[in-house]
Tab-separated table of C-alpha atoms and ligand atoms in Angstrom:
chain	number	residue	atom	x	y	z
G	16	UNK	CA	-37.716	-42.909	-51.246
G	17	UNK	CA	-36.622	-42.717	-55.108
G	18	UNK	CA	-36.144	-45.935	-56.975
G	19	UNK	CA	-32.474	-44.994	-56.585
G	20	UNK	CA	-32.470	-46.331	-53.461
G	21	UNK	CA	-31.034	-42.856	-51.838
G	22	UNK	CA	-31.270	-42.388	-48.232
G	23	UNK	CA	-34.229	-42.367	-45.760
G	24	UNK	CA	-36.211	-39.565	-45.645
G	25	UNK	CA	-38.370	-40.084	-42.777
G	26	UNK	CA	-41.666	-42.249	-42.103
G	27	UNK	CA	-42.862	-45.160	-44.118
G	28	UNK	CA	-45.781	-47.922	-44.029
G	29	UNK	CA	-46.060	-50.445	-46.160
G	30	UNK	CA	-48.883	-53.269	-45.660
G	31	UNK	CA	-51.170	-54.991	-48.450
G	32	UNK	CA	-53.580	-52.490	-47.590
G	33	UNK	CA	-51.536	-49.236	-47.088
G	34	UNK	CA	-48.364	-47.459	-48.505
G	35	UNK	CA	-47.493	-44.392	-47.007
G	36	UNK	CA	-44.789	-41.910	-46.965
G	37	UNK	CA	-41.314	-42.418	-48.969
G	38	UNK	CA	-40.623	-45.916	-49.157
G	39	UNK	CA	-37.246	-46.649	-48.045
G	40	UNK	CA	-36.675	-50.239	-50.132
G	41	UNK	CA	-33.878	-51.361	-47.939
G	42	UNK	CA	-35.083	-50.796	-44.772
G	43	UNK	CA	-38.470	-52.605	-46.179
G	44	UNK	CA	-36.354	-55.167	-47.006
G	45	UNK	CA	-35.168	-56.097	-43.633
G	46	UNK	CA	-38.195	-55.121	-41.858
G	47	UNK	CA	-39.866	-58.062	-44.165
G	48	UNK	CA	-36.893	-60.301	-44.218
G	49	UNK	CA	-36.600	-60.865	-47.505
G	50	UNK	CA	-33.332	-60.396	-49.314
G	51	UNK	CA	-31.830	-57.989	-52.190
G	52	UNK	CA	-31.221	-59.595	-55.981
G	53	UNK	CA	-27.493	-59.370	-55.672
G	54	UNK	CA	-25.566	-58.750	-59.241
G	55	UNK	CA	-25.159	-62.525	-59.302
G	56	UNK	CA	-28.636	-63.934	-58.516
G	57	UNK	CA	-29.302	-61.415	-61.513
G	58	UNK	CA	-26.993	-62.413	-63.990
G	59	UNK	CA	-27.746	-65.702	-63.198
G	60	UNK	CA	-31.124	-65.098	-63.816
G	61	UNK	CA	-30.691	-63.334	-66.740
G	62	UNK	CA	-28.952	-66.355	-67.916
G	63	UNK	CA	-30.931	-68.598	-67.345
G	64	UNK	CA	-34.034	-66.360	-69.022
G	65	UNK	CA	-31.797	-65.767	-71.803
G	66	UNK	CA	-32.983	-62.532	-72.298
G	67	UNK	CA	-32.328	-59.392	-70.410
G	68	UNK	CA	-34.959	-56.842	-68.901
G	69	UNK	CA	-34.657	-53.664	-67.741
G	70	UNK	CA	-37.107	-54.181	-64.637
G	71	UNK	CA	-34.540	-56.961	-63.547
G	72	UNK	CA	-31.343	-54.419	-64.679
G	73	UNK	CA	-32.221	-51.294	-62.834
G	74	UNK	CA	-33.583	-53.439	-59.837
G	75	UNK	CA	-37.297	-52.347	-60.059
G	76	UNK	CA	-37.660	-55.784	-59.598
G	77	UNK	CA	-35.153	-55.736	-56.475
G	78	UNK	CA	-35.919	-58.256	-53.860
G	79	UNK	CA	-36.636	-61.844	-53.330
G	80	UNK	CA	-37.375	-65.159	-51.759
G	81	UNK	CA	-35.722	-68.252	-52.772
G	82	UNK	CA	-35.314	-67.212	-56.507
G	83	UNK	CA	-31.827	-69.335	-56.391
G	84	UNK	CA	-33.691	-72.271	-55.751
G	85	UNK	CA	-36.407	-71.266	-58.463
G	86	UNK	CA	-33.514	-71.734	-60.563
G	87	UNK	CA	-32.314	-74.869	-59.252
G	88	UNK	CA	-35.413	-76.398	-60.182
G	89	UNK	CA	-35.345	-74.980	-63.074
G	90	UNK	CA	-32.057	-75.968	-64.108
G	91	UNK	CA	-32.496	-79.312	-63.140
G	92	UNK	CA	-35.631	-79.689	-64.629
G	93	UNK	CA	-38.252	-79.974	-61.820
G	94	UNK	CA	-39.382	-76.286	-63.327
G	95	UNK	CA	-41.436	-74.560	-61.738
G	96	UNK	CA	-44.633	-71.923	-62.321
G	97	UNK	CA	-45.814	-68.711	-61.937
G	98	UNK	CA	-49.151	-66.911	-59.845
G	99	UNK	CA	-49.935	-63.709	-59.336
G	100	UNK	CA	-53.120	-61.497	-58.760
G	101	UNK	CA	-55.169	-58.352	-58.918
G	102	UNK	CA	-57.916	-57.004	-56.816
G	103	UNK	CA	-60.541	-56.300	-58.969
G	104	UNK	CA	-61.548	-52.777	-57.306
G	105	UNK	CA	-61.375	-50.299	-59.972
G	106	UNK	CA	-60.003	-49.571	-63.411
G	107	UNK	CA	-56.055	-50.206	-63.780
G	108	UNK	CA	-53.445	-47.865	-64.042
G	109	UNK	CA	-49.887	-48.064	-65.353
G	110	UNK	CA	-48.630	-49.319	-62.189
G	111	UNK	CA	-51.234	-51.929	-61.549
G	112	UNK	CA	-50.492	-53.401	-64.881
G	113	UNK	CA	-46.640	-53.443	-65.085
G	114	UNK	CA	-46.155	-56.437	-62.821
G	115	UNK	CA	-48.027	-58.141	-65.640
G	116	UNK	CA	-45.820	-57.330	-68.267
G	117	UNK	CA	-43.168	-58.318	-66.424
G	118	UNK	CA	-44.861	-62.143	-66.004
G	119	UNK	CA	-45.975	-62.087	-69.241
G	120	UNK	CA	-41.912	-62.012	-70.123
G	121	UNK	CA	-41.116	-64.415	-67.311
G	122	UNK	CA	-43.622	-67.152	-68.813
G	123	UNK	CA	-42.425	-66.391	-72.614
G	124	UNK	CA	-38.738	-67.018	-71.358
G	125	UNK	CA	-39.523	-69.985	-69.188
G	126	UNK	CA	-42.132	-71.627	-70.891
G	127	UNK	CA	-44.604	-71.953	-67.656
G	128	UNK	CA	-47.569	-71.972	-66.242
G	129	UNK	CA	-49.470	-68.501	-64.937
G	130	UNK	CA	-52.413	-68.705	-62.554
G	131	UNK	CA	-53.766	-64.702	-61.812
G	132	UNK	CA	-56.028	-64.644	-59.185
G	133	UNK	CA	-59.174	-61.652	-59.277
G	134	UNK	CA	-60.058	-61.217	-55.557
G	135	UNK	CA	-63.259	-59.705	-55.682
G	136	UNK	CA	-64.017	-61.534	-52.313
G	137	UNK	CA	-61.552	-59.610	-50.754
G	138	UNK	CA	-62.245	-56.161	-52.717
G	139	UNK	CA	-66.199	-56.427	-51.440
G	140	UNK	CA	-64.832	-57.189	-47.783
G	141	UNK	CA	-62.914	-54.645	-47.795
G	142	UNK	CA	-66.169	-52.484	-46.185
G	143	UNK	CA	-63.977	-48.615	-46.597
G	144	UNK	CA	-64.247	-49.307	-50.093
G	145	UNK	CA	-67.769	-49.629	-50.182
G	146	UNK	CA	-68.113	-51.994	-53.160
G	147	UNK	CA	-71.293	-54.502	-53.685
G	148	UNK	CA	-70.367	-58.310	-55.069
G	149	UNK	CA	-71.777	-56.888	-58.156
G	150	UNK	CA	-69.023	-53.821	-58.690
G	151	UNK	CA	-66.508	-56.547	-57.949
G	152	UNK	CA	-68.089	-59.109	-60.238
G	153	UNK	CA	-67.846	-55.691	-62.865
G	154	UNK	CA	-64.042	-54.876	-61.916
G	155	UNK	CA	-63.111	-58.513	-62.427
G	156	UNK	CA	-64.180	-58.542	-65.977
G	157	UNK	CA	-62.719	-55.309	-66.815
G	158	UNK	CA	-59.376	-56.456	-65.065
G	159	UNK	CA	-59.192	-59.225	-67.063
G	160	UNK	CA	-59.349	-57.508	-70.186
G	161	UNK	CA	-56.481	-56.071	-69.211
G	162	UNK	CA	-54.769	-58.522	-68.119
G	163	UNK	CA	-55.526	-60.619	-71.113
G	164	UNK	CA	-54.258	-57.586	-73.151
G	165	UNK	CA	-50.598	-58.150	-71.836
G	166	UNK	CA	-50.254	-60.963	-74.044
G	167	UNK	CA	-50.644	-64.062	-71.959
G	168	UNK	CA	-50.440	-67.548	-73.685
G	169	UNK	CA	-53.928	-69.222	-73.421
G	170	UNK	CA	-52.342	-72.055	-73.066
G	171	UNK	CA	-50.602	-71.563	-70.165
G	172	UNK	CA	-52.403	-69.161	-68.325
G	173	UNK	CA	-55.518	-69.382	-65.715
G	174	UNK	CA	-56.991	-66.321	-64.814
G	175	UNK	CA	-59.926	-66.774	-62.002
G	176	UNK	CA	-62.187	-65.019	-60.376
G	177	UNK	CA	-62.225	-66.291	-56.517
G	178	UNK	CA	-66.518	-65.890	-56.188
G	179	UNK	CA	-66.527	-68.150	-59.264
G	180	UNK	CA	-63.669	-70.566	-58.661
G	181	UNK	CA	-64.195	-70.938	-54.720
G	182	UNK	CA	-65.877	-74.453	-55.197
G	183	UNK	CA	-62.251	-75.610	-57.041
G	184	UNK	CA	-60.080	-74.184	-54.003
G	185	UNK	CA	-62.133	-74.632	-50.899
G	186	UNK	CA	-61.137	-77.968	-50.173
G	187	UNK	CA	-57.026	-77.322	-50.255
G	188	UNK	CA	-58.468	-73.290	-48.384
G	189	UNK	CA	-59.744	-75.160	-45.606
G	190	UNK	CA	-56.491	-77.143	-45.179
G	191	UNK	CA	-54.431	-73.733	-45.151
G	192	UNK	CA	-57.046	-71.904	-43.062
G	193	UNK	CA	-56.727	-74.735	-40.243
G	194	UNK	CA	-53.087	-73.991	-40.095
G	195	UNK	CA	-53.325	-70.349	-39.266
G	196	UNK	CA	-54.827	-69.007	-35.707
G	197	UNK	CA	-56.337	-65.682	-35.315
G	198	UNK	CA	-53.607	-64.777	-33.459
G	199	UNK	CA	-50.915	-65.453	-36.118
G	200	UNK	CA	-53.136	-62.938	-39.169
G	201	UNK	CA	-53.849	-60.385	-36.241
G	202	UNK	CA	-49.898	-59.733	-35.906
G	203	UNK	CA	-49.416	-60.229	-39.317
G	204	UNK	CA	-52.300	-58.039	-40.904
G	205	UNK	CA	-53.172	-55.778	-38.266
G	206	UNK	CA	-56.904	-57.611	-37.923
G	207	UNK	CA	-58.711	-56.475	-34.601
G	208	UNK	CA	-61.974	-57.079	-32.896
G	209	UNK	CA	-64.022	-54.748	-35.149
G	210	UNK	CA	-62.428	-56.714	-38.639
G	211	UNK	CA	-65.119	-58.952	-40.345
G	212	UNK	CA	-64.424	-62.237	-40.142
G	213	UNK	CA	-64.517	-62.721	-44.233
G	214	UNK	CA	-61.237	-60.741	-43.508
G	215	UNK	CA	-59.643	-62.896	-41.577
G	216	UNK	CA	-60.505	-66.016	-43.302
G	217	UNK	CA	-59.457	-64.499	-46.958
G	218	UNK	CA	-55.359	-64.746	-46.465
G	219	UNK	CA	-56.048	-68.714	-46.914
G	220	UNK	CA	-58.007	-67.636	-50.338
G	221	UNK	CA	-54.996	-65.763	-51.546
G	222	UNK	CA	-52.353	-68.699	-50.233
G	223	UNK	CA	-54.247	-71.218	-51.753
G	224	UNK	CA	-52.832	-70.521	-55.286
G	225	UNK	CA	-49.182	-70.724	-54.359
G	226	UNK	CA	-50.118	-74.591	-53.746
G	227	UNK	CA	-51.894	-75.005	-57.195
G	228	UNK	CA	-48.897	-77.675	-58.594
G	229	UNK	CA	-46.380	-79.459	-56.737
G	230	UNK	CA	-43.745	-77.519	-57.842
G	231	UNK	CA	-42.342	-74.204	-56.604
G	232	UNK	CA	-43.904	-71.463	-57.471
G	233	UNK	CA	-42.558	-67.858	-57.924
G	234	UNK	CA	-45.076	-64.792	-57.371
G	235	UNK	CA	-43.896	-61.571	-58.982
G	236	UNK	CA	-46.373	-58.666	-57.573
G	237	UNK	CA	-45.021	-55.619	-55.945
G	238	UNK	CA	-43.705	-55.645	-52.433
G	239	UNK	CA	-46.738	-54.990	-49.987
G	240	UNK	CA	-47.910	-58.492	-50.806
G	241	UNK	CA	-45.378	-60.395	-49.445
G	242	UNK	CA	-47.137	-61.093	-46.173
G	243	UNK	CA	-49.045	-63.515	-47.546
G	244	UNK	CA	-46.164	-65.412	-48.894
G	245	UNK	CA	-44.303	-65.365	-45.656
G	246	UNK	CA	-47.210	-67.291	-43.760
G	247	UNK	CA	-47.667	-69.527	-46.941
G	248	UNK	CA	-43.808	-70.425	-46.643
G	249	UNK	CA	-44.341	-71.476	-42.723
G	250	UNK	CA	-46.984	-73.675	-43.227
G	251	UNK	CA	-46.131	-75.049	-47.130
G	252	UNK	CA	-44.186	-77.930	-46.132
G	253	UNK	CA	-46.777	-79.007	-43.828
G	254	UNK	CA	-49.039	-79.725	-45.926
G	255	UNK	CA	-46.675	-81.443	-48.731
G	256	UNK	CA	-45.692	-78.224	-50.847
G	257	UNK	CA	-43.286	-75.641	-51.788
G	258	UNK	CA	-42.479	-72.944	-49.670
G	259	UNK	CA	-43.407	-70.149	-52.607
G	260	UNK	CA	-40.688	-68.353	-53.937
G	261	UNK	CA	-41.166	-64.374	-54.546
G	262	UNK	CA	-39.953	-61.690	-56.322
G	263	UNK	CA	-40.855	-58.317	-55.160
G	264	UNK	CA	-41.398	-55.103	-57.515
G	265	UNK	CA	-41.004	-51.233	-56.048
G	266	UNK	CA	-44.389	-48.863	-56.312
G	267	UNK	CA	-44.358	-46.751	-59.587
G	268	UNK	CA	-44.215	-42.861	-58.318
G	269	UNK	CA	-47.508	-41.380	-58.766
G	270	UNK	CA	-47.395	-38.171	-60.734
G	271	UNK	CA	-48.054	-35.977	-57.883
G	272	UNK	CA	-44.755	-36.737	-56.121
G	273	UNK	CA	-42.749	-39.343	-54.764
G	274	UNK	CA	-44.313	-40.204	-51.835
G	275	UNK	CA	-46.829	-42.888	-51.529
G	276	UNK	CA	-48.729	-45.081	-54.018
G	277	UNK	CA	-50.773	-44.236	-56.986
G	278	UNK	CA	-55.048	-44.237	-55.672
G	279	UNK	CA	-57.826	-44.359	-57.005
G	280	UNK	CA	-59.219	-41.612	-55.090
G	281	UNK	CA	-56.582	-38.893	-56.390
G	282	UNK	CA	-57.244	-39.691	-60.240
G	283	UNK	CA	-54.706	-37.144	-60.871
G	284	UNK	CA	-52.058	-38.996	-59.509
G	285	UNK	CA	-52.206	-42.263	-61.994
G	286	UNK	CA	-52.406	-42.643	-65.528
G	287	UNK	CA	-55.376	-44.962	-66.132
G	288	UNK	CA	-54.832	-47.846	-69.128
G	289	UNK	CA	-58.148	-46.062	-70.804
G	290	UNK	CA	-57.203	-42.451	-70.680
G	291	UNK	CA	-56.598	-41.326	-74.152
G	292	UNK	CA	-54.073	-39.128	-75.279
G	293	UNK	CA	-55.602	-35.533	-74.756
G	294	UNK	CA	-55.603	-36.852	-70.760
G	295	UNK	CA	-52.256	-38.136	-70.779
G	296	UNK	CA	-50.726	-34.696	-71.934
G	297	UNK	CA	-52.468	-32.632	-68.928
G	298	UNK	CA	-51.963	-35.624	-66.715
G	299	UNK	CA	-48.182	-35.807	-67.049
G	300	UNK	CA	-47.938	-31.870	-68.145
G	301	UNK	CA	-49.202	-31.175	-64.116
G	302	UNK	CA	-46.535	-33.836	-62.962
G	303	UNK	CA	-44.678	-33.185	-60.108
G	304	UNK	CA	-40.890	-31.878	-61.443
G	305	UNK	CA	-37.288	-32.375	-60.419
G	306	UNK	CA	-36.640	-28.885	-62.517
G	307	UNK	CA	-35.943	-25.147	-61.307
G	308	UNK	CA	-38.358	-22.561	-61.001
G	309	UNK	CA	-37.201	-20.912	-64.144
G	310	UNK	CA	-35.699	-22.032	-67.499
G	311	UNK	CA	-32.488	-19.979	-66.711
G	312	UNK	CA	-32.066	-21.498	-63.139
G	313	UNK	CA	-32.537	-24.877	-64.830
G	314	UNK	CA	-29.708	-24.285	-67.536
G	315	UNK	CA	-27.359	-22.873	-64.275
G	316	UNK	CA	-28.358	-25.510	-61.797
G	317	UNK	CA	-29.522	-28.316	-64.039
G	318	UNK	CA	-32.589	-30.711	-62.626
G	319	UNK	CA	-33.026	-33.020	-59.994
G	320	UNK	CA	-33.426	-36.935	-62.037
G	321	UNK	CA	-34.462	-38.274	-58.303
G	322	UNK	CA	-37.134	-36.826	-57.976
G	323	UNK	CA	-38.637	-35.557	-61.151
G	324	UNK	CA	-41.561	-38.400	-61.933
G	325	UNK	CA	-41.505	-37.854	-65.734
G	326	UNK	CA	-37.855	-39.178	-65.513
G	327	UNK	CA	-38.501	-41.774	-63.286
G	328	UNK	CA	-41.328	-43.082	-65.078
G	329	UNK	CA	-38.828	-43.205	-67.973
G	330	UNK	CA	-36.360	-44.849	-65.500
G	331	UNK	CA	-39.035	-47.408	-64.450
G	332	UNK	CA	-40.455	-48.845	-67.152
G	333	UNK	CA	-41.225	-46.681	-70.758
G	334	UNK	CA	-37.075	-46.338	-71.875
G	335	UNK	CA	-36.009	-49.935	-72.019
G	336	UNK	CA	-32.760	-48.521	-73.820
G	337	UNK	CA	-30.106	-48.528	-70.885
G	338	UNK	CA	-27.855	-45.862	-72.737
G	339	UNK	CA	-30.864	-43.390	-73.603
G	340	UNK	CA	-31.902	-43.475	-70.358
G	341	UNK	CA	-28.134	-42.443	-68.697
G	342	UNK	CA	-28.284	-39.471	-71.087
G	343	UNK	CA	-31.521	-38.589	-70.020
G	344	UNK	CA	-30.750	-38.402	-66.483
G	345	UNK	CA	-26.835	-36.765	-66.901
G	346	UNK	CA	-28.670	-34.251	-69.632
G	347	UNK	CA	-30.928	-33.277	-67.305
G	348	UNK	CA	-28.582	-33.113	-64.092
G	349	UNK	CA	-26.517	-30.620	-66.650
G	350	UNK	CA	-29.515	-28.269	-66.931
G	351	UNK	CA	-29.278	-29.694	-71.211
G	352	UNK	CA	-33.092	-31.263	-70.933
G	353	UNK	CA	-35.737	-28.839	-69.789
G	354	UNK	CA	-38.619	-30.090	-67.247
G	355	UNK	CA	-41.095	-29.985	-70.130
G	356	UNK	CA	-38.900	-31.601	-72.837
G	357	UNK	CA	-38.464	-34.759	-70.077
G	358	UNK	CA	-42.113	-34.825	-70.091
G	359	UNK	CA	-42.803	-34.427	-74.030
G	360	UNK	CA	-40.586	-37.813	-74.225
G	361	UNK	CA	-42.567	-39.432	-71.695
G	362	UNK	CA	-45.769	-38.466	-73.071
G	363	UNK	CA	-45.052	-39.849	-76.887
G	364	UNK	CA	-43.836	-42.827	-74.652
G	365	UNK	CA	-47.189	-43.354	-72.897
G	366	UNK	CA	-49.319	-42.608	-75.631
G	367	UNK	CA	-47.738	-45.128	-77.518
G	368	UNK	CA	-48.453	-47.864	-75.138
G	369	UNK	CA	-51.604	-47.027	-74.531
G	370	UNK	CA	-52.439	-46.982	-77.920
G	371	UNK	CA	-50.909	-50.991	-78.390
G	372	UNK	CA	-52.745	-52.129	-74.705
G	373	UNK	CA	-56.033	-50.568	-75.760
G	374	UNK	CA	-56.357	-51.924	-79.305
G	375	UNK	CA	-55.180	-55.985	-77.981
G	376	UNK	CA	-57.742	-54.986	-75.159
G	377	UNK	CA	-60.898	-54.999	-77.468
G	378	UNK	CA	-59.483	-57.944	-79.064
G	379	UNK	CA	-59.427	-59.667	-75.381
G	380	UNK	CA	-63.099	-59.479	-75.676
G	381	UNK	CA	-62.633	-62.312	-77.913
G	382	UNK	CA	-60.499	-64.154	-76.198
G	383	UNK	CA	-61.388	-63.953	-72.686
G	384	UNK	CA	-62.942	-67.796	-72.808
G	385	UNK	CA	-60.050	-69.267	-73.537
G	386	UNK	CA	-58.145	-67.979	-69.958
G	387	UNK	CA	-61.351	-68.075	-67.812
G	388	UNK	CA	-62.908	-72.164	-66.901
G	389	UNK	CA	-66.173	-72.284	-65.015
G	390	UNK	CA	-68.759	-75.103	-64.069
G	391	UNK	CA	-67.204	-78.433	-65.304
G	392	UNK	CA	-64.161	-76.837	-67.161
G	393	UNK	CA	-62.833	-75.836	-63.513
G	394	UNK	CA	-62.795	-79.126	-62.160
G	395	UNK	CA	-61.356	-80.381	-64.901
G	396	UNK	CA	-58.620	-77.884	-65.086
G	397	UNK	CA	-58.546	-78.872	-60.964
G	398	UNK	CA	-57.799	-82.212	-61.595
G	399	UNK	CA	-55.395	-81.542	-63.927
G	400	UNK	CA	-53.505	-79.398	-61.842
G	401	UNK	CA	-53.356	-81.810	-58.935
G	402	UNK	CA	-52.526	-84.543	-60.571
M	8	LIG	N1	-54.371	-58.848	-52.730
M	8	LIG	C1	-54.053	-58.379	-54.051
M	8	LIG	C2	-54.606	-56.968	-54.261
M	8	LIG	O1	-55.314	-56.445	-53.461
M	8	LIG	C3	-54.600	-59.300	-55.111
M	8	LIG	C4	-53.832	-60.593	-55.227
M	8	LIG	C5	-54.312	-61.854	-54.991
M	8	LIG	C6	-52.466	-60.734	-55.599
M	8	LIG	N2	-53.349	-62.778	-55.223
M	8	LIG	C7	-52.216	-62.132	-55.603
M	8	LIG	C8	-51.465	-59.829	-55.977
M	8	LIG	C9	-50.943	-62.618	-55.945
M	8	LIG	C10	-50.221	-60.324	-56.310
M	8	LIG	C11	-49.961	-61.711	-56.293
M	8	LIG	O2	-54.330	-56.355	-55.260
C-alpha cells in the first residue's frame, strides 16, 4: 500500500525480519493491536512538543502505544525517555536513517534521554546473512557515524554496541529472559527447531533497553519492530517497570516500486547515505513512475501521485513545506509536472541532504567518544541509570 493509506491491494507480511508485498497500514494495525494517532493524540502532541513535524502531520509516523500516557508523564513531570536501535548489517540508506531524525527532534523538543542500541549480536546470528562478529563489529562503527551525524546531544544520548555493553545489561537480560518461554518467542517470531538458540535468547537483549530508567519509555522505529515491545509490555510490570510506550513509522518506498522494503541486496532500490551525487541522479532518474508512457498522455491524463516514488519520497520526508507539497501532488494529478521534473526536485532535494549528513559524518569521527562508554565508563553510566 501507498502512504496514503488507499485500499488493500492484496498480500502483505510484515515481521522484524521480513516485509513483503504492499503494506496495508491499517490492517497492520489491527493485526498488531496497536492503535492509529488520532487528530487529537496529534495535536496534543504537537502541543506539547511545541513544534510541528511533518512525519507526525502526514501520519508517516501513524501508530502507537500508550503515547497519551507518554504525555501524562510528561505533563506532570515524571518525563519520560527515549530508545531506539539499528542493526548494524550494512551501510544505511535514507530509510534506515529517517527514524533518527525524527528522535533527534523528539529529544531537542523534550529535553530527554536517547539510548540507540547496535545489535551486532543479532546481525551475526542472523546465519542467511552470513556476517562474521568482525563485519558486525565493522557495521556498528560505521552506523554510528551515522547516527552520530543526525545531531544527537552528547549529553543525552547513549549509543551501544550490545557485544561491548553485554556485561552492563546481562544481569536485568537474564531477569527478562526468565520471563519468556520458548513457546511464547516461537508464536511470536516464527522460531522453530532448526533456529539457533542465540536467536531465541536475543529478544531479551533488545527488551532490555526499554527498562534502562524507571520511567516510561517511548521507542520510535518503524513498524516491524513492535513485537518486541508487545512482549516487553506483558512482562514490564513484573519486574517493577513501564510497559514501553511506541510510536510506529511506515517503510519508505524503495525506488523500484511500492511494494516491499528497501534491501540491501537490490542496491538499486535504496539511496545509500554515501552515494554521491552522480549516483543519486541515475538512482532516482531509473525510479519507478506514477507518469504516462508519453509526455502528451501525461499532459491529457495527468500522473498518478500514489504511486510515483519520486513524489512520495517528497511526500515522506524531503518537502517539509505542507503547501509545496499539495501543489506538487494536484500539479502532477493535472498532467502540469512531468515524471522527470518530479524527479529533478527530488534529486536537488537529496543531494542536498546528503551533502549536510556526509560533511557532520566526518566530523562524528571526532565525536564518537563522547556517545560510546566502555570498560569502567559503562558501569558507571549503569549505575547512573539505575539509580
Ligand atoms: N532489531 C533492529 C534491527 O534489526 C535493531 C534494534 C534494536 C532496534 N533495538 C531497537 C530498532 C529499538 C528500533 C528500536 O534493525
Amino acid at each position: 500500500m501507498n502512504i496514503f493509506g488507499s485500499e488493500d491491494r492484496g498480500e502483505f507480511i510484515v515481521t522484524p525480519w521480513t516485509v513483503e508485498g504492499e503494506v496495508d497500514y491499517n490492517k497492520l494495525v489491527e493485526k498488531f493491536g496497536t492503535n492509529l494517532i488520532d487528530d487529537r493524540l496529534m495535536e496534543r502532541f504537537i502541543k506539547a512538543a511545541g513544534e510541528s513535524h511533518h512525519l507526525l502531520r502526514r501520519r508517516i509516523f501513524f501508530s502507537h502505544r500508550d503515547l497519551d500516557k507518554i504525555l501524562d508523564d510528561w505533563e506532570n513531570g515524571r518525563g519520560f525517555f527515549l530508545y531506539t536501535g539499528r542493526g548494524p548489517s550494512g551501510p544505511m540508506h535514507i530509510g534506515h536513517i529517517i527514524p533518527f531524525y525524527f528522535t533527534k527532534w523528539l529529544q531537542d523538543n523534550f529535553k530527554v534521554n536517547v539510548y540507540i542500541q547496535l545489535t551486532d549480536d543479532e546481525k551475526f546470528l542472523e546465519e542467511s546473512r552470513g556476517l562474521t562478529l568482525e563485519d558486525a563489529t565493522k557495521w556498528s562503527y560505521e552506523n554510528m557515524l551515522d547516527i552520530i551525524a543526525v545531531g544527537f546531544n552528547p549529553d543525552k544520548t547513549f549509543i551501544f554496541q550490545d557485544t561491548e555493553y553485554i556485561k552492563n545489561m546481562y544481569p536485568l537480560a537474564l531477569k527478562v529472559a526468565r520471563k519468556i518461554n520458548f513457546s511464547w518467542v516461537r508464536a511470536v517470531f516464527g522460531f522453530t527447531h532448526e533456529t539457533n538458540i542465540g536467536l531465541i535468547f536475543y529478544p531479551a537483549l533488545q527488551i532490555v533497553p526499554a527498562l534502562f530508567e524507571k520511567k516510561r519509555c517511548l521507542i520510535p522505529a518503524a513498524i516491524d519492530q513492535d513485537p518486541y515491545w508487545r512482549i516487553q509490555r506483558d512482562i514490564a510490570e513484573s519486574l517493577g517497570y513501564y510497559k514501553t510506550a511506541a510510536i510506529h513509522s511506515k517503510f519508505l518506498p524503495p525506488l523500484t516500486g511500492p511494494a516491499g522494503k528497501m534491501s540491501a541486496s537490490r542496491p538499486e532500490s535504496a539511496i545509500y547515505l554515501y552515494d554521491d551525487a552522480k549516483t543519486v541522479r541515475k538512482k532516482i532518474w531509473l525510479a519507478y513512475s506514477g507518469g504516462q508512457p508519453t509526455v502528451e498522455l501525461h499532459r491529457k491524463l495527468g500522473g498518478n501521485p500514489e504511486v510515483d516514488v519520486a513524489f512520495q519520497w517528497l511526500y515522506f520526508f524531503f518537502e517539509p513545506d505542507d503547501a509545496k507539497v499539495k501543489k506538487l501532488e494536484e500539479d502532477y494529478r493535472a498532467g502540469k509536472i512531468l515524471s522527470g521534473e518530479m524527479k529533478n526536485i527530488l534529486i536537488e532535494k537529496v543531494i542536498e541532504f546528503l551533502e549536510k549528513h556526509q560533511e557532520r559524518r566526518e566530523e562524528a569521527k571526532e565525536l564518537i567518544h563522547l556517545f560510546k562508554y566502555d570498560g569502567e565508563l559503562a558501569r558507571e553510566m549503569w549505575k547512573k541509570i539505575h539509580q
